[in-house]
Short mmCIF file of C-alpha atoms and ligand atoms in Angstrom, two decimals:
data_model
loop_
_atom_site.label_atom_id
_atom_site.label_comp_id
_atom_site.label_asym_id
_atom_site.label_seq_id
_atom_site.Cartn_x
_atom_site.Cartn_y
_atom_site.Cartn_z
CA UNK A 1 15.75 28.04 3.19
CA UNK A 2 14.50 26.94 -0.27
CA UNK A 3 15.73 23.85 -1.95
CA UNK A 4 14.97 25.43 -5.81
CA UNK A 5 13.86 29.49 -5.00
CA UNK A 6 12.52 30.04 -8.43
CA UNK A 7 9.75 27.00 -8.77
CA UNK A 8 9.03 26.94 -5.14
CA UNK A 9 8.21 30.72 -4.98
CA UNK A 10 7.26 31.37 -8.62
CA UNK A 11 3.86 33.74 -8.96
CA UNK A 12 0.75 32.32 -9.14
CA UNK A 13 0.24 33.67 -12.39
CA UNK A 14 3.59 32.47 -14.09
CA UNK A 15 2.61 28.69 -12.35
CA UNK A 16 -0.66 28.45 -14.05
CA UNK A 17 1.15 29.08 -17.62
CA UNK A 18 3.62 26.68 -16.60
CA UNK A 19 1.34 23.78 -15.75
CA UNK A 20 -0.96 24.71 -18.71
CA UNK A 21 2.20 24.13 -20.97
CA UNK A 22 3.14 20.75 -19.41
CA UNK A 23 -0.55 19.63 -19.08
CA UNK A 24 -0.67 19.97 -22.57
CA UNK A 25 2.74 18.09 -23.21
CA UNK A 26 0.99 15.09 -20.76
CA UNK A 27 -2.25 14.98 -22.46
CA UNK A 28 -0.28 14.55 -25.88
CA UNK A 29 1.85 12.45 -24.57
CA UNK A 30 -1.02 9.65 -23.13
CA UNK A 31 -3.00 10.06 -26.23
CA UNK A 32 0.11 9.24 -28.36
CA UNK A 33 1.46 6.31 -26.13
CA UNK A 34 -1.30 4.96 -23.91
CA UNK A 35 -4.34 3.48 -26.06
CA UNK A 36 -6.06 3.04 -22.23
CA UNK A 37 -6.00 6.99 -23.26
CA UNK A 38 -6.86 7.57 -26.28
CA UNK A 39 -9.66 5.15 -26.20
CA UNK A 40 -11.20 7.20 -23.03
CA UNK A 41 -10.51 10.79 -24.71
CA UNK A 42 -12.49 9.26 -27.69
CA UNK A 43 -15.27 8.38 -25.96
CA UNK A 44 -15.48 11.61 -24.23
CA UNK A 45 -15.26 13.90 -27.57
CA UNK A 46 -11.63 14.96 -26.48
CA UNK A 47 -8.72 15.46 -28.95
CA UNK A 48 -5.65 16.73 -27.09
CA UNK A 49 -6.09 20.12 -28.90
CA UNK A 50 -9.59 20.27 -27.08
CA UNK A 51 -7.49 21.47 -23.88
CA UNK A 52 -6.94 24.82 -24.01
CA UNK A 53 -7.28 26.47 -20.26
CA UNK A 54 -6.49 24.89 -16.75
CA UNK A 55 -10.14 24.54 -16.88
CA UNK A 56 -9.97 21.99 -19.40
CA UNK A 57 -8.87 19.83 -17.67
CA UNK A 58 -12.49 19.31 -15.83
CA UNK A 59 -13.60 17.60 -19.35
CA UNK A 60 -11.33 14.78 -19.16
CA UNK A 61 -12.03 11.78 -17.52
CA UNK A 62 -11.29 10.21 -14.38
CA UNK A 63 -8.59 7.72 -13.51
CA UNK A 64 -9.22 5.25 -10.63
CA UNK A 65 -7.49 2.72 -8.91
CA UNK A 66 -9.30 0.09 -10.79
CA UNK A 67 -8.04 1.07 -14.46
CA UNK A 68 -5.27 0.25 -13.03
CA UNK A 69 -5.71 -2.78 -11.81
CA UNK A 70 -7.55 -3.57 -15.38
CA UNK A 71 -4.40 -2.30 -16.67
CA UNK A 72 -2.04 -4.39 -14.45
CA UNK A 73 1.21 -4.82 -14.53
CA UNK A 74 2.25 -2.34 -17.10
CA UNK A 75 -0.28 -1.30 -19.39
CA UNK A 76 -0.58 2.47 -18.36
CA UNK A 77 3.09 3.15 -19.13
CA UNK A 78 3.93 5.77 -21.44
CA UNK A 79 7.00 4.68 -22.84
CA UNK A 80 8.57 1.44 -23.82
CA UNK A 81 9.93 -0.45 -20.98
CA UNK A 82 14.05 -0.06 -22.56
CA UNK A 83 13.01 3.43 -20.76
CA UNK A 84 11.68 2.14 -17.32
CA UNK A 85 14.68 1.96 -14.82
CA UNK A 86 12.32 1.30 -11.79
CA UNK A 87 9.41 0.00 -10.75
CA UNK A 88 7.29 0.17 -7.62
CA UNK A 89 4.48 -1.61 -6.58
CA UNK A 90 1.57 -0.76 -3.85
CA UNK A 91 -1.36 -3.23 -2.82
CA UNK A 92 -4.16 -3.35 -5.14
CA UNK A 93 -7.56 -4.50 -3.78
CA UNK A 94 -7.79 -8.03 -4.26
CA UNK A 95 -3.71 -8.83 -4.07
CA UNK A 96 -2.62 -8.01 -7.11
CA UNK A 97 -0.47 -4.97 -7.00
CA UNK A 98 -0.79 -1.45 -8.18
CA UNK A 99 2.34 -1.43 -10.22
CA UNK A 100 3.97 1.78 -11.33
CA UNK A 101 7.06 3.06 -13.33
CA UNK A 102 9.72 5.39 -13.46
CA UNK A 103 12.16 6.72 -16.49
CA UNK A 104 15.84 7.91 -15.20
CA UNK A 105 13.92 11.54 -15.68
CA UNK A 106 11.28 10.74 -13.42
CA UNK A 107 13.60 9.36 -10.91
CA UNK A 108 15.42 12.69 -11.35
CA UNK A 109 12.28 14.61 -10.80
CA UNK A 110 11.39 12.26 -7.45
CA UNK A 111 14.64 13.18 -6.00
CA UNK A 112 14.30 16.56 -6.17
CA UNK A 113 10.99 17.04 -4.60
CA UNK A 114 12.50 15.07 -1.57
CA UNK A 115 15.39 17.65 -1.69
CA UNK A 116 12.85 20.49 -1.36
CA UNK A 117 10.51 18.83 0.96
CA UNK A 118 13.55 17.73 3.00
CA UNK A 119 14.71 21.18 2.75
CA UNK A 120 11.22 22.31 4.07
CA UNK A 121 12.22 20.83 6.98
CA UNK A 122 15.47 22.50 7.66
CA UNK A 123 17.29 19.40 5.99
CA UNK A 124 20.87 20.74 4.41
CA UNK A 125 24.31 18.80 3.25
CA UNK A 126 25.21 18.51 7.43
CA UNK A 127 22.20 16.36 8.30
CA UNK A 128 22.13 12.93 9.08
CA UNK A 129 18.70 11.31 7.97
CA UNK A 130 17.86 8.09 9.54
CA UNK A 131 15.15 6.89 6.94
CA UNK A 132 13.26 4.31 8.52
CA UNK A 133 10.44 3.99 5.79
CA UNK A 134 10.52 0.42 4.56
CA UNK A 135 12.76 -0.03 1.47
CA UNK A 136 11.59 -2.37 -1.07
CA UNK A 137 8.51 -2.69 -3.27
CA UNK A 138 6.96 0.57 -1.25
CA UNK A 139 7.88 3.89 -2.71
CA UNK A 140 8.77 5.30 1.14
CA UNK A 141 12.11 3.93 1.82
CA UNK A 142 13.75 4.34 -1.20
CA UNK A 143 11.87 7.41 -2.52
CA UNK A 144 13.37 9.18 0.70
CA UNK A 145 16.38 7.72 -0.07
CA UNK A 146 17.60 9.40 -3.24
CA UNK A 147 16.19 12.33 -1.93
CA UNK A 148 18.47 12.36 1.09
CA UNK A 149 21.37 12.03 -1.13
CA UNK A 150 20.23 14.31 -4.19
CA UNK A 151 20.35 17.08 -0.84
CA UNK A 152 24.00 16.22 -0.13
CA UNK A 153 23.06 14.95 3.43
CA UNK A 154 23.81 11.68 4.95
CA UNK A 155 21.26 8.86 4.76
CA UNK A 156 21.48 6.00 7.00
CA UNK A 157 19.41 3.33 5.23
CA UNK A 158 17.92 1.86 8.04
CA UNK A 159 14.20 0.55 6.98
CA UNK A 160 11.52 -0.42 9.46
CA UNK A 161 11.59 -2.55 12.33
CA UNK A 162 14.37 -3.16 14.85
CA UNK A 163 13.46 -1.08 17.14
CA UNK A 164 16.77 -1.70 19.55
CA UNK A 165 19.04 -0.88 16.57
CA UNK A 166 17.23 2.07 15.21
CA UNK A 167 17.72 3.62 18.83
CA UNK A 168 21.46 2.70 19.13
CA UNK A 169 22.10 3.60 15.87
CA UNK A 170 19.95 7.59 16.72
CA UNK A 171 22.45 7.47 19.34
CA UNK A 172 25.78 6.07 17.66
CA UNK A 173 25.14 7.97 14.29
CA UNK A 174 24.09 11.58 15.62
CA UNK A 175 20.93 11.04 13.52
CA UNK A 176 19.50 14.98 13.24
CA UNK A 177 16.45 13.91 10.97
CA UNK A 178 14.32 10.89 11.36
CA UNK A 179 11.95 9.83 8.76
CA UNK A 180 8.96 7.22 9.08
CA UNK A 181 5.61 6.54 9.71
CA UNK A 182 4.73 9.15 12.68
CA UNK A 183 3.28 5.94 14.70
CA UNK A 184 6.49 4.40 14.12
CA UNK A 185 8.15 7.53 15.69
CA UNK A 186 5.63 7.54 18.22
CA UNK A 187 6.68 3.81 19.16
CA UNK A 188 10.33 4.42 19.05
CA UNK A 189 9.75 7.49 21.50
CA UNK A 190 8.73 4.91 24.25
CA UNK A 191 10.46 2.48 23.29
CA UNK A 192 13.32 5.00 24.24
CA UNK A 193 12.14 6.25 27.49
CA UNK A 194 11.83 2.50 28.48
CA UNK A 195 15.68 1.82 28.01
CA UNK A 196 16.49 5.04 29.54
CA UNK A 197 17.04 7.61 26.53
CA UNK A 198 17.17 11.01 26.64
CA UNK A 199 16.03 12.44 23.04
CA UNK A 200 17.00 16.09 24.42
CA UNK A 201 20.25 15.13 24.87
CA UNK A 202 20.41 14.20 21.46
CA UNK A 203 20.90 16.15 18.11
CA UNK A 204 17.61 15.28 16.42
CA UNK A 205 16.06 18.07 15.11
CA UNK A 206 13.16 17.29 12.65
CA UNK A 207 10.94 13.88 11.84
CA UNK A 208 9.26 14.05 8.89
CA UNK A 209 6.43 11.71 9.29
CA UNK A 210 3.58 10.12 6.65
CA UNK A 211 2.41 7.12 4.98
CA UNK A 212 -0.40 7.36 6.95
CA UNK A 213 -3.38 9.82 8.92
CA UNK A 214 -2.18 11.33 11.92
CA UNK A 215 -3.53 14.40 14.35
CA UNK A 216 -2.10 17.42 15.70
CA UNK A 217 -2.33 16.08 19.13
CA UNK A 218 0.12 13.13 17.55
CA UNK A 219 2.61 16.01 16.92
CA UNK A 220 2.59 17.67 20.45
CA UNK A 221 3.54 14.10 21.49
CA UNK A 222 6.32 13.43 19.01
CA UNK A 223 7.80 17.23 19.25
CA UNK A 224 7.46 16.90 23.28
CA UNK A 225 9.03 13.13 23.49
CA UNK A 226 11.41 12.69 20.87
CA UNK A 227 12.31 16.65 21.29
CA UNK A 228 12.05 17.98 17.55
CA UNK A 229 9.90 19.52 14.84
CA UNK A 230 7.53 16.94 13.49
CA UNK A 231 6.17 17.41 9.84
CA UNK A 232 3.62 15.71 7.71
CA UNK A 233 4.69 14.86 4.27
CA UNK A 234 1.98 13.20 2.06
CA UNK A 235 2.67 10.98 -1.34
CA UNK A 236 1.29 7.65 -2.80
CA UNK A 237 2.89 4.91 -5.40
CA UNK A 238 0.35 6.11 -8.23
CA UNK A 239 1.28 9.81 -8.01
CA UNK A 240 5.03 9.26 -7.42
CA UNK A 241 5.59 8.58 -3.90
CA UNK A 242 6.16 10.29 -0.38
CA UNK A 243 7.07 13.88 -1.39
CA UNK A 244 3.86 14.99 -3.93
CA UNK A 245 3.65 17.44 -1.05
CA UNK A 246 5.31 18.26 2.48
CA UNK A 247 4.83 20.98 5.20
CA UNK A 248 7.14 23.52 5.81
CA UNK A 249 8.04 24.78 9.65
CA UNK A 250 4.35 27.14 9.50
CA UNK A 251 2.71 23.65 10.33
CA UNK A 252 -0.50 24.62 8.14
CA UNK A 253 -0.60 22.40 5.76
CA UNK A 254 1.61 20.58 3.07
CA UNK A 255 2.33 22.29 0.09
CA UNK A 256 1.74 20.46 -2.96
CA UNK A 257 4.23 20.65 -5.80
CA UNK A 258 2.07 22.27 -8.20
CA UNK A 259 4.54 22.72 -10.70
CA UNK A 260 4.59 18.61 -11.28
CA UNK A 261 1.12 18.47 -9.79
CA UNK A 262 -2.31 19.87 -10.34
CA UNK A 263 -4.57 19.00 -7.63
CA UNK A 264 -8.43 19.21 -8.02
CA UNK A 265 -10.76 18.31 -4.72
CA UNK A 266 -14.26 16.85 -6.06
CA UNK A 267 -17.63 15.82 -4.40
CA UNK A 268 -16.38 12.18 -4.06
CA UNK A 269 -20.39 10.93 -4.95
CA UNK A 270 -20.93 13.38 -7.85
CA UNK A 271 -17.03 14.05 -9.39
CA UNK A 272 -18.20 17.12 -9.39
CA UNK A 273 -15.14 20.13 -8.59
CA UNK A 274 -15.66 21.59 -5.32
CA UNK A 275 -15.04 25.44 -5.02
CA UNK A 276 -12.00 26.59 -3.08
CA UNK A 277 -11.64 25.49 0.18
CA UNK A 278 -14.31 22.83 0.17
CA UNK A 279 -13.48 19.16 1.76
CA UNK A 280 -13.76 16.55 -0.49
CA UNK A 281 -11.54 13.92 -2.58
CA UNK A 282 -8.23 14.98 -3.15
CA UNK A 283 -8.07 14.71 -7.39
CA UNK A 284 -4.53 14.57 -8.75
CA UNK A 285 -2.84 14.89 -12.45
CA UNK A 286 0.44 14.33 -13.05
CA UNK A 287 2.42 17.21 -15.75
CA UNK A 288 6.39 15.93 -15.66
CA UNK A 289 5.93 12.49 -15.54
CA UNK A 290 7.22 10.17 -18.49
CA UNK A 291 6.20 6.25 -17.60
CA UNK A 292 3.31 6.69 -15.76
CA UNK A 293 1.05 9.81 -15.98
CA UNK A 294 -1.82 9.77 -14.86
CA UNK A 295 -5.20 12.10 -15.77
CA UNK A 296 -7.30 13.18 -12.30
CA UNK A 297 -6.53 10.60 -10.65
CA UNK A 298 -9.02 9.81 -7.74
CA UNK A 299 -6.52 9.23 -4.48
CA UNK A 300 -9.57 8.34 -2.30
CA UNK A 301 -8.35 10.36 0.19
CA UNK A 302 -10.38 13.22 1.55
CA UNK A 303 -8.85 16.86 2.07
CA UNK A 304 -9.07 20.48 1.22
CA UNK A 305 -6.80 22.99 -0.65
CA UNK A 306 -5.84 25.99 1.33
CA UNK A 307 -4.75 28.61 -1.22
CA UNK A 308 -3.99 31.68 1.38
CA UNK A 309 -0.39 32.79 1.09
CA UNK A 310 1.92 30.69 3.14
CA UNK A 311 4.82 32.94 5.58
CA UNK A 312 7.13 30.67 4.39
CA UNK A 313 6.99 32.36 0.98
CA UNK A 314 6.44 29.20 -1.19
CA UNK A 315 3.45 29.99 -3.04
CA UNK A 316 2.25 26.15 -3.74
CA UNK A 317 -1.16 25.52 -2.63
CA UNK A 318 -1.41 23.79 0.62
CA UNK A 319 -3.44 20.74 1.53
CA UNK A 320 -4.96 19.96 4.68
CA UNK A 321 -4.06 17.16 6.61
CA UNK A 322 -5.87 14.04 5.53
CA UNK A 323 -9.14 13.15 7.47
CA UNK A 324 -10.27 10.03 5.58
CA UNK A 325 -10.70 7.48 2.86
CA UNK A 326 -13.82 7.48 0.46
CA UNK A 327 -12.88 3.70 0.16
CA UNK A 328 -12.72 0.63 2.52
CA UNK A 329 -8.57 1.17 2.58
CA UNK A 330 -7.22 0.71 6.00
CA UNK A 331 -3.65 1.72 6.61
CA UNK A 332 -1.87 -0.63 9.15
CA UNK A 333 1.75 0.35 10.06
CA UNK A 334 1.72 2.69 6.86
CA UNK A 335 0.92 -0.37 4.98
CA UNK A 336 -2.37 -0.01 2.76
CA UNK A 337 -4.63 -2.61 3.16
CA UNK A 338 -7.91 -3.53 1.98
CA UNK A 339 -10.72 -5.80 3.46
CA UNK A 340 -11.49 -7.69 0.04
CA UNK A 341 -7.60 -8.89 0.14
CA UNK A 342 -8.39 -10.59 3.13
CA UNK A 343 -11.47 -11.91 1.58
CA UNK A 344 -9.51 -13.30 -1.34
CA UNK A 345 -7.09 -15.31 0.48
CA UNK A 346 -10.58 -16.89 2.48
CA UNK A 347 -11.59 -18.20 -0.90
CA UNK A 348 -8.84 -19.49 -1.95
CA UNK A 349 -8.82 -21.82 1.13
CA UNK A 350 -12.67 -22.46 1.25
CA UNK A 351 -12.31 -24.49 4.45
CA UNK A 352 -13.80 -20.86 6.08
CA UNK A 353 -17.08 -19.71 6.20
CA UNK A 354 -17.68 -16.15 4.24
CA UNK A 355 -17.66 -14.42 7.70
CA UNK A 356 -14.65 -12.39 8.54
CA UNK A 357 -13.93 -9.50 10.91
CA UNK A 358 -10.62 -7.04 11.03
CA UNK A 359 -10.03 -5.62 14.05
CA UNK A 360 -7.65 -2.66 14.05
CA UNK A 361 -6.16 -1.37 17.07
CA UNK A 362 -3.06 0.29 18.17
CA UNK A 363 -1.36 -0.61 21.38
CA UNK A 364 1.88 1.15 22.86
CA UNK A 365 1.69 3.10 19.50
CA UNK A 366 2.21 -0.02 17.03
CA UNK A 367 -1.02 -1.32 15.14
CA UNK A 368 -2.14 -4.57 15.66
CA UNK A 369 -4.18 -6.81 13.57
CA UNK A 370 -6.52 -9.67 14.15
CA UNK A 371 -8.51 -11.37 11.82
CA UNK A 372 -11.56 -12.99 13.40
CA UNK A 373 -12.74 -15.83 10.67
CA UNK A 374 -15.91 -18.22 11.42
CA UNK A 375 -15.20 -21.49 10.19
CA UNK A 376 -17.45 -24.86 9.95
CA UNK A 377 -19.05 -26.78 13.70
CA UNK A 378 -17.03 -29.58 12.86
CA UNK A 379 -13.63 -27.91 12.72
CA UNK A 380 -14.13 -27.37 16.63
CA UNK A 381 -14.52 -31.21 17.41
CA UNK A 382 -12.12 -32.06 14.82
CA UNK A 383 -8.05 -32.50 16.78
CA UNK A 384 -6.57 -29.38 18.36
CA UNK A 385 -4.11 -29.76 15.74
CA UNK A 386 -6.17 -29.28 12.65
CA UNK A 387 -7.42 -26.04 13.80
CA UNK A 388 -4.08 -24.64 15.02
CA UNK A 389 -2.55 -25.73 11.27
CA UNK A 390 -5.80 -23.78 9.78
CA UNK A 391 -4.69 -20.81 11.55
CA UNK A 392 -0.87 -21.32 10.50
CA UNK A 393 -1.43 -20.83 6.94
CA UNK A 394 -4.02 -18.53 6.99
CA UNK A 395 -1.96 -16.47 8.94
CA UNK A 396 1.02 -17.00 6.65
CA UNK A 397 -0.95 -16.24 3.01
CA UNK A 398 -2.29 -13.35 4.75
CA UNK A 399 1.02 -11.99 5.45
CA UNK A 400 2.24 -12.61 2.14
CA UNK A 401 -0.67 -11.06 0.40
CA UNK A 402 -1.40 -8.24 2.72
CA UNK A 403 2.76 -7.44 3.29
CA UNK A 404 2.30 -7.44 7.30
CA UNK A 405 1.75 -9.26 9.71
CA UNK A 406 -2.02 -10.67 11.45
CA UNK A 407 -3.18 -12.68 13.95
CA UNK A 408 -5.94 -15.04 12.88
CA UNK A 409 -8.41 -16.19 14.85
CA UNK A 410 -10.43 -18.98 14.30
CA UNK A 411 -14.27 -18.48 16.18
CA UNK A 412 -17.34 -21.12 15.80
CA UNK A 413 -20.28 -20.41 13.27
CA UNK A 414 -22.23 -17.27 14.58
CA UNK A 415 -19.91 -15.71 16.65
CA UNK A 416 -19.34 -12.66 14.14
CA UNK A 417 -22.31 -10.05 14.70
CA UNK A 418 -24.51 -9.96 11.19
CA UNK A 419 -25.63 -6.79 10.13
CA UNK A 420 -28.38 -5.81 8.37
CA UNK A 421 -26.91 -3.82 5.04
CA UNK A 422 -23.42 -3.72 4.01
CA UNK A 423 -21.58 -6.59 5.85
CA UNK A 424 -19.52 -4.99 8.68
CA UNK A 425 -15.64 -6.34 8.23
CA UNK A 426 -13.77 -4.07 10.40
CA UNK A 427 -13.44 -2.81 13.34
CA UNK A 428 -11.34 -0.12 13.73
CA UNK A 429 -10.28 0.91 17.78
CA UNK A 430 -7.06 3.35 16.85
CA UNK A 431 -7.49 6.53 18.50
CA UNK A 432 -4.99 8.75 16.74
P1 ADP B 1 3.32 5.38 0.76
O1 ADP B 1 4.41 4.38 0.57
O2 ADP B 1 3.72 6.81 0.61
O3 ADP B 1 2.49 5.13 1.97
P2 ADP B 1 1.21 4.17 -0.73
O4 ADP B 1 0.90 4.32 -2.15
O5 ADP B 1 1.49 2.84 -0.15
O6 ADP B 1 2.39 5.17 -0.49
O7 ADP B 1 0.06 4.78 0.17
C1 ADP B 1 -0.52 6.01 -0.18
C2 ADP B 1 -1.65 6.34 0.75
O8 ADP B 1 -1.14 6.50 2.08
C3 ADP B 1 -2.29 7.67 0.43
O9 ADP B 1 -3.27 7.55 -0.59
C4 ADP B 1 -2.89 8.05 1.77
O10 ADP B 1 -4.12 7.38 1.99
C5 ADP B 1 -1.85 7.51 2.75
N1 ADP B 1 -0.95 8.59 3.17
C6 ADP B 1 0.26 8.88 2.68
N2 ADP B 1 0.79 9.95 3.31
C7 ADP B 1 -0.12 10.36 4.22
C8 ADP B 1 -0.19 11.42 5.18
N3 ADP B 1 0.81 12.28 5.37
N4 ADP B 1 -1.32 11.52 5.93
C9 ADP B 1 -2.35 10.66 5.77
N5 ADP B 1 -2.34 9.65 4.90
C10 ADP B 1 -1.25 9.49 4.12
K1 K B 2 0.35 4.15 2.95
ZN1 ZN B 3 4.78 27.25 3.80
#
């Protein structure tokens, strides 16, 4: 039932002494090894003895996605890279990278929270976990991964995509767990029905779905078509990865893995900490990680903490089930991506005018996007052929940059509606 019994259901009490002790260690350990750091401790009057309480940690600083982008690509590690054994990489905001790292420790670490979020789940050595996160630079497929195997059960490295294959394979394999994006799941479901499939007369039994927001009317769907328990696990490339916290079968919440993790939820206009309960900006610190702590880091994405006792027994704080973004960030098949990256590849052409719109929408459960980009009179009474090679590579920097795929369309001067304050770029029609 638990993965690790004496962390996952340790007293409140004897978890606050533990993360005091390894907030301490961190806070050390960054002022010693990351001048990024020191430098911001010093400004704000902070020596590492200075932290004395849990409530200490309110004086430090903030981290934000844009120290480390100032810091790209490895600037915020802790140790020297002879130490790193991994790096993964997330999209930054103008397409450079968020780039983080792991030690053989933190790697360690990663793999077992997926054991005890898999476990959360009702994983054990006799599954078979079809991981359909994508593998490469994006923490999901491979963070799932080692996870599967650190459990004992069998992982079927599948990535994304293929939607004919993942089904045979479901089929073939006697896949029990499935794990990927829950509109993924949602697609495969019908994709299913289509050819025929019956999911109840298969052995699935839980999906453990994230990387991006979903609703509880997207779980009576998934439980109802593809016949299992779906569960929300939440994680992102700065923190770790899928995994910094996952629901167990009460459905109320994910528990966040306080004893690597100390979550904060803030006012995201004044930083100031909200009292318990409160939505607001999910905060995060990291207290076991060696290459790339991070101090209250702002996620962007809004929440609240639910500290009630869980029936499960695991006595982690749960979060709510993200509503929103206090940034522009879209997330497109799981796939974070921001406006101003489209922007950046439209200035590096300059044969566009500075008018573009996304539009977002999700059709037969898969996400769609278009990019809508107003380029000069002339272009239209220039050849057929021009145009249609405009929209070619546009369409292919765009992929590369934003790591999916978008349809670009080319419209005349005008056609995109102007708006009186902040410049509307997207339009976003996914009901979830
Ligand atoms: P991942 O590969 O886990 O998606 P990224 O770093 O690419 O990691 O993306 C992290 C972001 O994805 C989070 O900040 C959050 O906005 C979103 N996300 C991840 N899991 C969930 C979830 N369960 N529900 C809603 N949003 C999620
Ligand atoms: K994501
Ligand atoms: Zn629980």
């Amino acid at each position: 039932m638990y993965w690790d019994r004496e962390y996952e259901t340790m007293s409140r009490e004897q978890l606050r002494i533990l993360q005091l002790e390894r907030l301490k260690l961190t806070i050390e350990r960054v002022y010693r090894n990351v001048p990024f750091y020191r430098q911001r401790f010093i400004e704000a009057g902070i020596k590492p003895s200075s932290i004395r309480t849990l409530e200490d940690l309110r004086r430090l600083p903030f981290t934000t996605k844009q120290d480390l982008r100032d810091n790209y690509p490895f600037g915020l590690f802790a140790v020297p890279m002879s130490d790193v054994v991994r790096v993964h990489a997330s999209s930054g905001t103008t397409g450079k990278p968020t780039v983080v790292g792991y030690t053989q420790n933190d790697i360690n670490t990663w793999a077992e929270l997926i054991a005890r979020s898999l476990t959360c789940a009702g994983a054990t050595r006799f599954d078979v976990v079809q991981n359909a996160y994508g593998y490469g630079l994006f923490t999901g497929g491979l963070g799932l991964h080692f996870g599967v195997e650190r459990l004992g059960a069998t992982v079927v490295p599948v990535s994304g995509g293929n939607t004919r294959r993942q089904l045979m394979l479901m089929q073939d394999f006697g896949t029990t767990i499935l794990t990927c994006t829950p509109s993924y799941a949602l697609y495969m479901a019908e994709e299913g029905q289509k050819m025929g499939l019956d999911f109840k007369k298969l052995p699935l039994k839980a999906g453990i779905f994230g990387a991006e927001p979903w609703s509880e009317r997207m779980r009576q769907q998934l439980e109802e078509k593809l016949d299992l328990m779906a569960l929300d696990i939440y994680g992102l490339s700065e923190i770790m990865g899928p995994g910094v916290a996952m629901e167990c079968a009460a459905k109320q919440g994910m528990h966040i893995w306080e004893d690597h993790f100390i979550p904060e939820i803030i006012d995201p206009a004044t930083g100031e900490v909200l009292p318990p309960g409160e939505q607001g900006e999910l905060v995060i610190t990291t207290i076991t990680k060696e290459a790339f702590p991070l101090i209250r880091y702002r996620t962007r994405d809004i929440t609240r903490i639910d500290p009630e006792p869980c029936s499960c027994g695991r006595t982690h704080v749960r979060i709510k089930r993200i509503t929103g973004r206090s940034d522009d960030m879209l997330i497109i098949r799981g796939v974070n991506v921001f406006p101003s990256q489209v922007e950046s590849v439209l200035l590096e052409f300059g044969e566009t005018e500075p008018h573009y719109l996304l539009v977002v929408d999700r059709k037969e459960n898969l996400d769609s996007l278009e990019i809508w980009v107003e380029v000069a009179e002339h272009m239209f009474s220039d050849t057929v052929r021009k145009l249609e090679d405009l929209e070619y590579r546009l369409r292919e920097r765009i992929e590369s940059v934003l790591g999916i795929s978008a349809r670009v369309k080319l419209v005349e001067p005008n056609t995109i509606p102007r708006s009186e304050g902040k410049a509307k770029r997207v339009v976003d029609r996914r009901q979830i």
